[in-house]
Amino acid sequence: MTAAVLDHDSAHAHEEHHTSLPVNSRKLAIWTFIGSECMFFASLITTFVIYRDSHAKGPGPKDVFGVPLVTAGTAVLLFSSFFVVMALNGAQQGNRKKLLTWLTLTVLCGMFFVGMQVYEFTHFVHEGMGYTTNLFASSFFTLTGFHGTHVAIGTLWLGTLLKDAYKGRIPPTKAVNLEIAALYWHFVDVVWIIIFPVVYLMSLGR
Amino acid sequence: MATTILEPAHAAAYAKRSVLVEWLTTVDHKKVGILYGASAFVFFLIGGLEAEIIRLQLMKPDNHLVSPEFYNQLFTMHGTSMIFLAVMPISAMFFNFFVPLLIGARDVAFPRLNAMSLWVFILGGLFINFSFLLGAAPNGGWFGYAPLSSRQFSTGVNMDFWMLGLQILGIASLAAGVNFFTTILNMRAPGMTLMRMPMFAWSVLVTQVLVLLSFPVITVALILLTADRTFGSSFFSYTTAGGDPMLWQHLFWVFGHPEVYILILPAFGIVSEILPVFSRKPLFGYSAMVFSMAFIAFLGFGVWSHHMFATGMGPLADSFFSLATMLIAIPTGVKIFNWIGTIWGGSLQFKTPLYFALGFIAMFIIGGLSGVMHAVQPADLQQTDTYFVVAHFHYVLFGGSIFSLTAGAYYWWPKMFGKMLDEGLGKLHFWLMLIGFNLTFFPMHLSGLLGMPRRIYTYPAGLGLDGLNMASTIGALILAAGFLVFIYNVIRAWRSDAQAPADPWGGATLEWSIPSPPQEWNFAVEPVVAEKDVLWAMKRAAGVRTLPEPARVSGKGIHLPSPSWWPLLTASGILAFMVGILVKGPVTHGFPFGLVSVAGVLLTALSIFKWSYEPVDHPTTHTPH
Amino acid sequence: MIADTAIVHHAHDIPHASAGKYVQIASILFLLTAMEVLLYEVCFGHLREGMGSFSVALAPHFVSVLLILSAMKFWFVAMFYMHLKFDIKILSWLFGFSLMIAFVVICALFVLFTYNRTLWWWSGTW
Ligand code: HEM
Ligand SMILES: [Cu+2]
């Protein structure tokens, strides 16, 4: 949330104020926020790792996880990171068509990922793994659910930027608006880069 | 650049607003700071009242002034309020008001985000305290140990208020953390390099690192607790599912220990500003001060388990955390010696701020020493959960943080409000506070060592505790008298017409170069900094003791951020979200989220959206004058 | 509008990598992910039967190899897509420091929960 708030809220905006470091304040702020988020996900991942074997009752990882579906989700998220750098590239070059094309693809990827997760969760529930079935389930849903929420927020954020881009409101001078959203997006991606092996593969391969 | 003179750019927009609307929509860091301070002071008084009732209950053995249940609520709310609603936000008042002034900036990096932090904090504080009206204030201690905090043992909404309230306050702290970190790194005046920054700015920078890296941990802990209490999981309760209360303790203290440094580092910073000015001598060992502070913060992440020695972590973990904790004494000692080095041989100006700053040093040393005693694991097993620990953390928190914040209040009052506080009353306040404080808390070392547990409703006569407790209670009443004197002092200053000069103390830092109170844009001309203690340097260059009184100007062409409703509305949405979870209570069938929560999320989302597209300057800025 | 022109791409923005580079990184990331999945399938999944002794030999290293592969992915995304490699150093410090604290806390908690009783237990004397 803080992340989205940073959009457009800068005291620098009123005048050509110098910044002490050669970096835009909003970009510095989003990096700060990302640093903070590291601890957020670290705590959730720790909780999952501690509880992943607590499934005396109900299904465990090996009963529910399927590799193909998450691999697809992982690939989609990785690609979306690629798409958004291309979109940023387009924005910086003032290439509207490039910007719109790649940004649209990014947003679609985000939507696909969220959809994948909704499907996965409902599937698990059908398998008899509800939120409170056991601690493995609770910590799995909490971790991946919060990651999914981040993806959803990122998708919304990129969606508003897509609208802006469509209306021609992201000229090269304002590419930083997209840049900070992209940074957040990549961060959400690297978190998944950790979740994918640690949560899925390592819980299966034991 | 703002060298020409005109009406403030958005004066027209301001003129139309009532005073109430002006304060509700303000994004001026100084107004935000004052609102932080005023609301935090009210919460401080409430927390103080709770403490007085606690002391009256413990005044004599077998006392029944309040019920045991209410007693639990009192000590829980006292601790929670003092930490999250008093010391942190009073520090935040100084961050807000003075960080931009000290680094020569016109505002913080994100003024509206700043206003949002403020409103989230105020609403969060009201939310927690509202529980008193329902007779269901939090009652599980300020660290909400599981499984006491799980639904099984705490069926009412008491701990729901606590857990959701802290969650709200955490949002405020994190947003402010991002804001001040960015502000200090990126908004410094030309020439204000990091190693020329006033020490207070440094302390805020380091504090924000602690906030940013520790608050997410309690956020997660509280989320898991919410899952347990509201959505039926069992992360922290022993059930057949295998939940583990130890996880709560670990997550809480991974946050909790950095938190104690979040409480004390700003106090270090304030004292480091005051001592040089009233010793007429630069701060001794500036870079050692910076590095020791950074080192304290760094080590602060590796010692959390010293709060858990009694849980039986095993000798390896115990030894590790003992040693790491003792290590912190080294950089802390460096700071104390540097403060003493600063006053050593200085020409001391015995004004109220100096009194409190010196009181801080002495009291903090005592608290630090008992801290090192706790670090020795075998000794701590005797001390933990007794009044000895209560004595320790009050020496660091009250003797440390509160003494320093009070020093800061006397020091900066003229700058904030343009009025001088009375010296005589200030010194009376000091002596009442010093005597009252020591009379209250020193005996607790002894009652603790005699075995009096903390958080105990009452105690039988004849255990050797009667006199000690009576002394503590008398001390607490003297302390209260001290603060009444302070309030009287403030009212007197408020009423008086005498205007404070721009530089009453012979200051070394930029805030004293501008009128008291500062004008909206702070600096009519952006300052340029060539060395540390920049104002002293300027005075030296001009060959004077005090610079001429700066003129009040009308800041033509200075663009200031325009006021906004969205921060307050964003905060309200967050509050509504939490209220929704609160009323949902234990898991019920049917609608998965309270409608209130959904409405809250929508309001927050809408507000953030609107805020993003709101022009940063008011449109009137651009109409030619 | 002043407010707009100033929201800003200051002159101090540093050039980022070219589009070609991004394509290259995308392929590397894709490859590394494929290797992760392959590793799992070889050690524990469908390919296990067919691989015989190779699977058996690789399985004990599954976790470490997997973590190395994901660390590489992480590094590529952070360095190139988040352009830390081209940006001012302080951003790398910021991220690196947070990651370090996060990593240490994860490891410490993991040890405290998992090996707590076993680590000192074998020494017998404690
Ligand atoms: C030399 C520095 C310090 C050392 C070595 C130290 C050590 C300790 C230890 C080992 C404990 C746990 C005692 C127990 O529960 O058995 C403790 C408790 C505590 N310390 Fe410190 N401390 C130091 C400074 C501070 C500072 C600066 C603050 C805050 C401003 C602080 C605030 C607290 C609080 C609030 C508790 C009690 C927590 C609770 O149980 O409610 N300490 N300290
Ligand atoms: Cu501690």
mmCIF file of N, CA, C and O in Angstrom, chain A residues 10 26 29-31 37-38 46 50 69 79 84-85 89 96 100 104 107 134 144 147-148 157 167-168 171 184 192-193:
data_model
loop_
_atom_site.group_PDB
_atom_site.id
_atom_site.type_symbol
_atom_site.label_atom_id
_atom_site.label_comp_id
_atom_site.label_asym_id
_atom_site.label_seq_id
_atom_site.Cartn_x
_atom_site.Cartn_y
_atom_site.Cartn_z
ATOM 1 N N SER A 10 5.345 13.551 -4.017
ATOM 2 C CA SER A 10 6.715 13.903 -3.725
ATOM 3 C C SER A 10 6.837 15.396 -3.594
ATOM 4 O O SER A 10 6.329 16.159 -4.403
ATOM 5 N N ARG A 26 11.173 9.054 -5.166
ATOM 6 C CA ARG A 26 10.180 7.981 -5.145
ATOM 7 C C ARG A 26 10.833 6.642 -5.406
ATOM 8 O O ARG A 26 10.415 5.598 -4.894
ATOM 9 N N ALA A 29 12.433 5.616 -2.285
ATOM 10 C CA ALA A 29 11.414 5.183 -1.330
ATOM 11 C C ALA A 29 10.938 3.766 -1.647
ATOM 12 O O ALA A 29 10.749 2.954 -0.742
ATOM 13 N N ILE A 30 10.745 3.471 -2.915
ATOM 14 C CA ILE A 30 10.243 2.130 -3.221
ATOM 15 C C ILE A 30 11.304 1.091 -2.886
ATOM 16 O O ILE A 30 10.993 0.001 -2.399
ATOM 17 N N TRP A 31 12.545 1.442 -3.061
ATOM 18 C CA TRP A 31 13.603 0.503 -2.660
ATOM 19 C C TRP A 31 13.593 0.308 -1.153
ATOM 20 O O TRP A 31 13.804 -0.799 -0.640
ATOM 21 N N GLU A 37 9.972 -5.069 3.006
ATOM 22 C CA GLU A 37 9.190 -6.247 2.634
ATOM 23 C C GLU A 37 9.998 -7.534 2.748
ATOM 24 O O GLU A 37 9.431 -8.613 2.937
ATOM 25 N N CYS A 38 11.317 -7.430 2.627
ATOM 26 C CA CYS A 38 12.151 -8.622 2.781
ATOM 27 C C CYS A 38 11.864 -9.280 4.129
ATOM 28 O O CYS A 38 11.769 -10.504 4.232
ATOM 29 N N THR A 46 9.699 -18.301 7.155
ATOM 30 C CA THR A 46 10.125 -19.029 8.349
ATOM 31 C C THR A 46 8.965 -19.811 8.942
ATOM 32 O O THR A 46 9.091 -20.993 9.285
ATOM 33 N N ILE A 50 8.839 -23.877 9.373
ATOM 34 C CA ILE A 50 8.696 -24.506 10.683
ATOM 35 C C ILE A 50 7.489 -25.448 10.727
ATOM 36 O O ILE A 50 7.516 -26.481 11.372
ATOM 37 N N LEU A 69 1.461 -27.158 -12.654
ATOM 38 C CA LEU A 69 0.695 -25.925 -12.530
ATOM 39 C C LEU A 69 1.550 -24.793 -11.971
ATOM 40 O O LEU A 69 1.603 -23.700 -12.534
ATOM 41 N N PHE A 79 8.233 -14.263 -16.942
ATOM 42 C CA PHE A 79 8.057 -13.566 -18.216
ATOM 43 C C PHE A 79 7.517 -12.164 -17.999
ATOM 44 O O PHE A 79 7.909 -11.221 -18.673
ATOM 45 N N VAL A 84 7.783 -6.298 -18.380
ATOM 46 C CA VAL A 84 7.695 -4.958 -17.821
ATOM 47 C C VAL A 84 8.989 -4.177 -18.051
ATOM 48 O O VAL A 84 8.955 -2.965 -18.243
ATOM 49 N N VAL A 85 10.142 -4.862 -18.104
ATOM 50 C CA VAL A 85 11.340 -4.088 -18.460
ATOM 51 C C VAL A 85 11.269 -3.611 -19.902
ATOM 52 O O VAL A 85 11.734 -2.518 -20.230
ATOM 53 N N ASN A 89 11.435 0.161 -21.097
ATOM 54 C CA ASN A 89 12.311 0.546 -22.192
ATOM 55 C C ASN A 89 11.558 1.397 -23.206
ATOM 56 O O ASN A 89 12.019 2.460 -23.629
ATOM 57 N N ARG A 96 5.417 4.747 -27.791
ATOM 58 C CA ARG A 96 4.128 4.476 -27.169
ATOM 59 C C ARG A 96 3.633 3.068 -27.457
ATOM 60 O O ARG A 96 3.084 2.390 -26.596
ATOM 61 N N LEU A 100 2.764 0.294 -24.722
ATOM 62 C CA LEU A 100 1.420 -0.261 -24.547
ATOM 63 C C LEU A 100 1.408 -1.773 -24.709
ATOM 64 O O LEU A 100 0.799 -2.492 -23.919
ATOM 65 N N THR A 104 0.600 -4.191 -21.564
ATOM 66 C CA THR A 104 -0.616 -5.010 -21.624
ATOM 67 C C THR A 104 -0.271 -6.465 -21.309
ATOM 68 O O THR A 104 -0.949 -7.125 -20.512
ATOM 69 N N VAL A 107 0.301 -6.937 -17.589
ATOM 70 C CA VAL A 107 -0.934 -6.973 -16.808
ATOM 71 C C VAL A 107 -1.644 -8.309 -17.012
ATOM 72 O O VAL A 107 -2.152 -8.915 -16.056
ATOM 73 N N ASN A 134 -4.792 -28.096 8.850
ATOM 74 C CA ASN A 134 -3.615 -28.349 9.667
ATOM 75 C C ASN A 134 -2.682 -27.158 9.524
ATOM 76 O O ASN A 134 -2.972 -26.217 8.781
ATOM 77 N N THR A 144 1.456 -17.953 0.653
ATOM 78 C CA THR A 144 1.183 -17.757 -0.771
ATOM 79 C C THR A 144 0.024 -16.787 -0.970
ATOM 80 O O THR A 144 -0.008 -16.057 -1.950
ATOM 81 N N HIS A 147 1.511 -13.425 -0.793
ATOM 82 C CA HIS A 147 2.238 -13.154 -2.028
ATOM 83 C C HIS A 147 1.252 -12.833 -3.150
ATOM 84 O O HIS A 147 1.436 -11.875 -3.895
ATOM 85 N N GLY A 148 0.190 -13.637 -3.217
ATOM 86 C CA GLY A 148 -0.821 -13.401 -4.245
ATOM 87 C C GLY A 148 -1.446 -12.021 -4.122
ATOM 88 O O GLY A 148 -1.713 -11.343 -5.122
ATOM 89 N N TRP A 157 -1.943 -1.779 -9.876
ATOM 90 C CA TRP A 157 -1.063 -0.612 -10.048
ATOM 91 C C TRP A 157 -0.633 -0.504 -11.512
ATOM 92 O O TRP A 157 -0.767 0.555 -12.139
ATOM 93 N N LYS A 167 -3.586 6.959 -22.349
ATOM 94 C CA LYS A 167 -3.959 8.362 -22.529
ATOM 95 C C LYS A 167 -2.753 9.240 -22.815
ATOM 96 O O LYS A 167 -2.871 10.474 -22.816
ATOM 97 N N GLY A 168 -1.606 8.610 -23.008
ATOM 98 C CA GLY A 168 -0.412 9.382 -23.334
ATOM 99 C C GLY A 168 0.148 10.147 -22.161
ATOM 100 O O GLY A 168 0.809 11.169 -22.316
ATOM 101 N N PRO A 171 5.021 10.149 -20.727
ATOM 102 C CA PRO A 171 6.114 10.522 -21.639
ATOM 103 C C PRO A 171 7.446 10.105 -21.002
ATOM 104 O O PRO A 171 7.477 9.769 -19.815
ATOM 105 N N TYR A 184 8.721 -2.748 -7.888
ATOM 106 C CA TYR A 184 7.852 -3.503 -6.985
ATOM 107 C C TYR A 184 7.481 -4.841 -7.612
ATOM 108 O O TYR A 184 7.521 -5.890 -6.973
ATOM 109 N N TRP A 192 8.706 -14.864 -5.366
ATOM 110 C CA TRP A 192 8.222 -16.132 -5.902
ATOM 111 C C TRP A 192 9.385 -17.034 -6.295
ATOM 112 O O TRP A 192 9.302 -18.263 -6.168
ATOM 113 N N ILE A 193 10.462 -16.435 -6.752
ATOM 114 C CA ILE A 193 11.646 -17.229 -7.107
ATOM 115 C C ILE A 193 12.120 -18.008 -5.883
ATOM 116 O O ILE A 193 12.657 -19.102 -5.988
#
